[in-house]
PDB file of C-alpha atoms in Angstrom:
ATOM      1  CA  UNK V   5      21.390   7.040   4.508  1.00 88.00           C
ATOM      2  CA  UNK V   6      22.575   6.068   1.132  1.00 94.00           C
ATOM      3  CA  UNK V   7      21.302   5.953  -1.986  1.00 96.00           C
ATOM      4  CA  UNK V   8      21.092   2.631  -3.848  1.00 97.00           C
ATOM      5  CA  UNK V   9      19.599   1.646  -7.501  1.00 97.00           C
ATOM      6  CA  UNK V  10      17.531  -1.584  -7.464  1.00 98.00           C
ATOM      7  CA  UNK V  11      17.917  -3.008 -11.355  1.00 98.00           C
ATOM      8  CA  UNK V  12      14.430  -5.680 -11.342  1.00 97.00           C
ATOM      9  CA  UNK V  13      13.623  -8.276 -13.852  1.00 96.00           C
ATOM     10  CA  UNK V  14      10.600 -10.436 -13.508  1.00 92.00           C
ATOM     11  CA  UNK V  15      10.396  -8.399 -10.393  1.00 93.00           C
ATOM     12  CA  UNK V  16      13.004 -10.448  -8.851  1.00 96.00           C
ATOM     13  CA  UNK V  17      16.262  -8.234  -7.671  1.00 97.00           C
ATOM     14  CA  UNK V  18      18.916  -8.430 -10.070  1.00 97.00           C
ATOM     15  CA  UNK V  19      21.394  -5.992  -8.487  1.00 97.00           C
ATOM     16  CA  UNK V  20      21.640  -3.683  -6.018  1.00 97.00           C
ATOM     17  CA  UNK V  21      24.352  -0.833  -5.153  1.00 96.00           C
ATOM     18  CA  UNK V  22      25.298   2.217  -4.328  1.00 95.00           C
ATOM     19  CA  UNK V  23      23.757   4.653  -6.476  1.00 93.00           C
ATOM     20  CA  UNK V  24      26.408   7.406  -8.487  1.00 87.00           C
ATOM     21  CA  UNK V  25      26.828  10.071  -5.592  1.00 83.00           C
ATOM     22  CA  UNK V  26      24.412  12.725  -7.897  1.00 82.00           C
ATOM     23  CA  UNK V  27      21.516  10.272  -7.129  1.00 82.00           C
ATOM     24  CA  UNK V  28      19.320  12.794  -6.282  1.00 84.00           C
ATOM     25  CA  UNK V  29      16.146  11.056  -4.455  1.00 90.00           C
ATOM     26  CA  UNK V  30      12.863  12.957  -3.040  1.00 90.00           C
ATOM     27  CA  UNK V  31      11.397  10.788  -0.213  1.00 92.00           C
ATOM     28  CA  UNK V  32      12.918   7.201   1.031  1.00 95.00           C
ATOM     29  CA  UNK V  33      12.332   5.668  -2.273  1.00 95.00           C
ATOM     30  CA  UNK V  34      10.549   6.019  -5.802  1.00 96.00           C
ATOM     31  CA  UNK V  35      10.713   3.563  -8.739  1.00 95.00           C
ATOM     32  CA  UNK V  36       9.561   3.031 -12.129  1.00 95.00           C
ATOM     33  CA  UNK V  37       7.274  -0.428 -13.358  1.00 94.00           C
ATOM     34  CA  UNK V  38       4.675  -1.119 -16.378  1.00 93.00           C
ATOM     35  CA  UNK V  39       2.450  -3.252 -16.304  1.00 89.00           C
ATOM     36  CA  UNK V  40       2.855  -4.237 -12.712  1.00 89.00           C
ATOM     37  CA  UNK V  41       7.095  -5.668 -13.852  1.00 93.00           C
ATOM     38  CA  UNK V  42       9.455  -3.569 -12.054  1.00 96.00           C
ATOM     39  CA  UNK V  43      12.028  -1.765 -14.026  1.00 97.00           C
ATOM     40  CA  UNK V  44      13.986  -0.349 -11.108  1.00 96.00           C
ATOM     41  CA  UNK V  45      13.933   1.379  -8.002  1.00 97.00           C
ATOM     42  CA  UNK V  46      15.868   3.986  -5.440  1.00 96.00           C
ATOM     43  CA  UNK V  47      15.767   3.693  -1.815  1.00 96.00           C
ATOM     44  CA  UNK V  48      17.875   5.350   0.487  1.00 96.00           C
ATOM     45  CA  UNK V  49      18.290   3.067   3.445  1.00 96.00           C
ATOM     46  CA  UNK V  50      21.029   2.197   6.167  1.00 96.00           C
ATOM     47  CA  UNK V  51      22.682  -0.566   4.488  1.00 96.00           C
ATOM     48  CA  UNK V  52      21.841  -2.567   1.033  1.00 97.00           C
ATOM     49  CA  UNK V  53      20.171  -6.026   3.302  1.00 97.00           C
ATOM     50  CA  UNK V  54      17.534  -2.801   3.953  1.00 97.00           C
ATOM     51  CA  UNK V  55      17.380  -1.596   0.701  1.00 97.00           C
ATOM     52  CA  UNK V  56      16.396  -4.941  -0.776  1.00 97.00           C
ATOM     53  CA  UNK V  57      13.758  -5.213   1.915  1.00 97.00           C
ATOM     54  CA  UNK V  58      12.336  -1.590   1.145  1.00 97.00           C
ATOM     55  CA  UNK V  59      12.702  -3.404  -2.861  1.00 97.00           C
ATOM     56  CA  UNK V  60      10.540  -7.139  -1.592  1.00 97.00           C
ATOM     57  CA  UNK V  61       7.749  -4.579   0.389  1.00 96.00           C
ATOM     58  CA  UNK V  62       7.952  -2.428  -2.849  1.00 96.00           C
ATOM     59  CA  UNK V  63       7.746  -5.200  -5.417  1.00 95.00           C
ATOM     60  CA  UNK V  64       5.089  -6.138  -3.555  1.00 92.00           C
ATOM     61  CA  UNK V  65       2.237  -2.875  -3.091  1.00 93.00           C
ATOM     62  CA  UNK V  66       3.156  -3.319  -6.522  1.00 93.00           C
ATOM     63  CA  UNK V  67       1.441  -6.207  -7.755  1.00 89.00           C
ATOM     64  CA  UNK V  68      -0.753  -6.064  -5.048  1.00 89.00           C
ATOM     65  CA  UNK V  69      -1.772  -2.953  -6.414  1.00 87.00           C
ATOM     66  CA  UNK V  70      -1.877  -3.754 -10.276  1.00 86.00           C
ATOM     67  CA  UNK V  71      -3.139  -7.556 -10.199  1.00 76.00           C
ATOM     68  CA  UNK V  72      -4.980  -7.771  -6.444  1.00 79.00           C
ATOM     69  CA  UNK V  73      -4.629  -9.117  -3.960  1.00 63.00           C
ATOM     70  CA  UNK V  74      -4.912 -12.772  -5.180  1.00 59.00           C
ATOM     71  CA  UNK V  75      -3.475 -13.086  -8.018  1.00 54.00           C
ATOM     72  CA  UNK V  76      -1.275 -16.026  -8.028  1.00 56.00           C
ATOM     73  CA  UNK V  77       1.625 -16.275 -10.250  1.00 54.00           C
TER      74      UNK V  77
END
C-alpha cells in the first residue's frame, strides 16, 4: 500500500498525492484539524481514488464529531 498526503481547504480536498518515501504512518490514516476544519491527512491506500474515498470519510467523521449529526452549512 502507498501513503497519500491529502490537503484540504474548507474540508474539500484540494490536493492528493503520494507522500515522500520517508513518510511514516502508524495505522491506516492520521489527520489534523482545527475546530472541525481539516488541514491534512495521511492515508494508506491502494490507489489515489481509494485515498480520496477515505479522506471523504474522514471529513464526514470530523464534521459529525465536532458539529453534530444535524449540523447544516
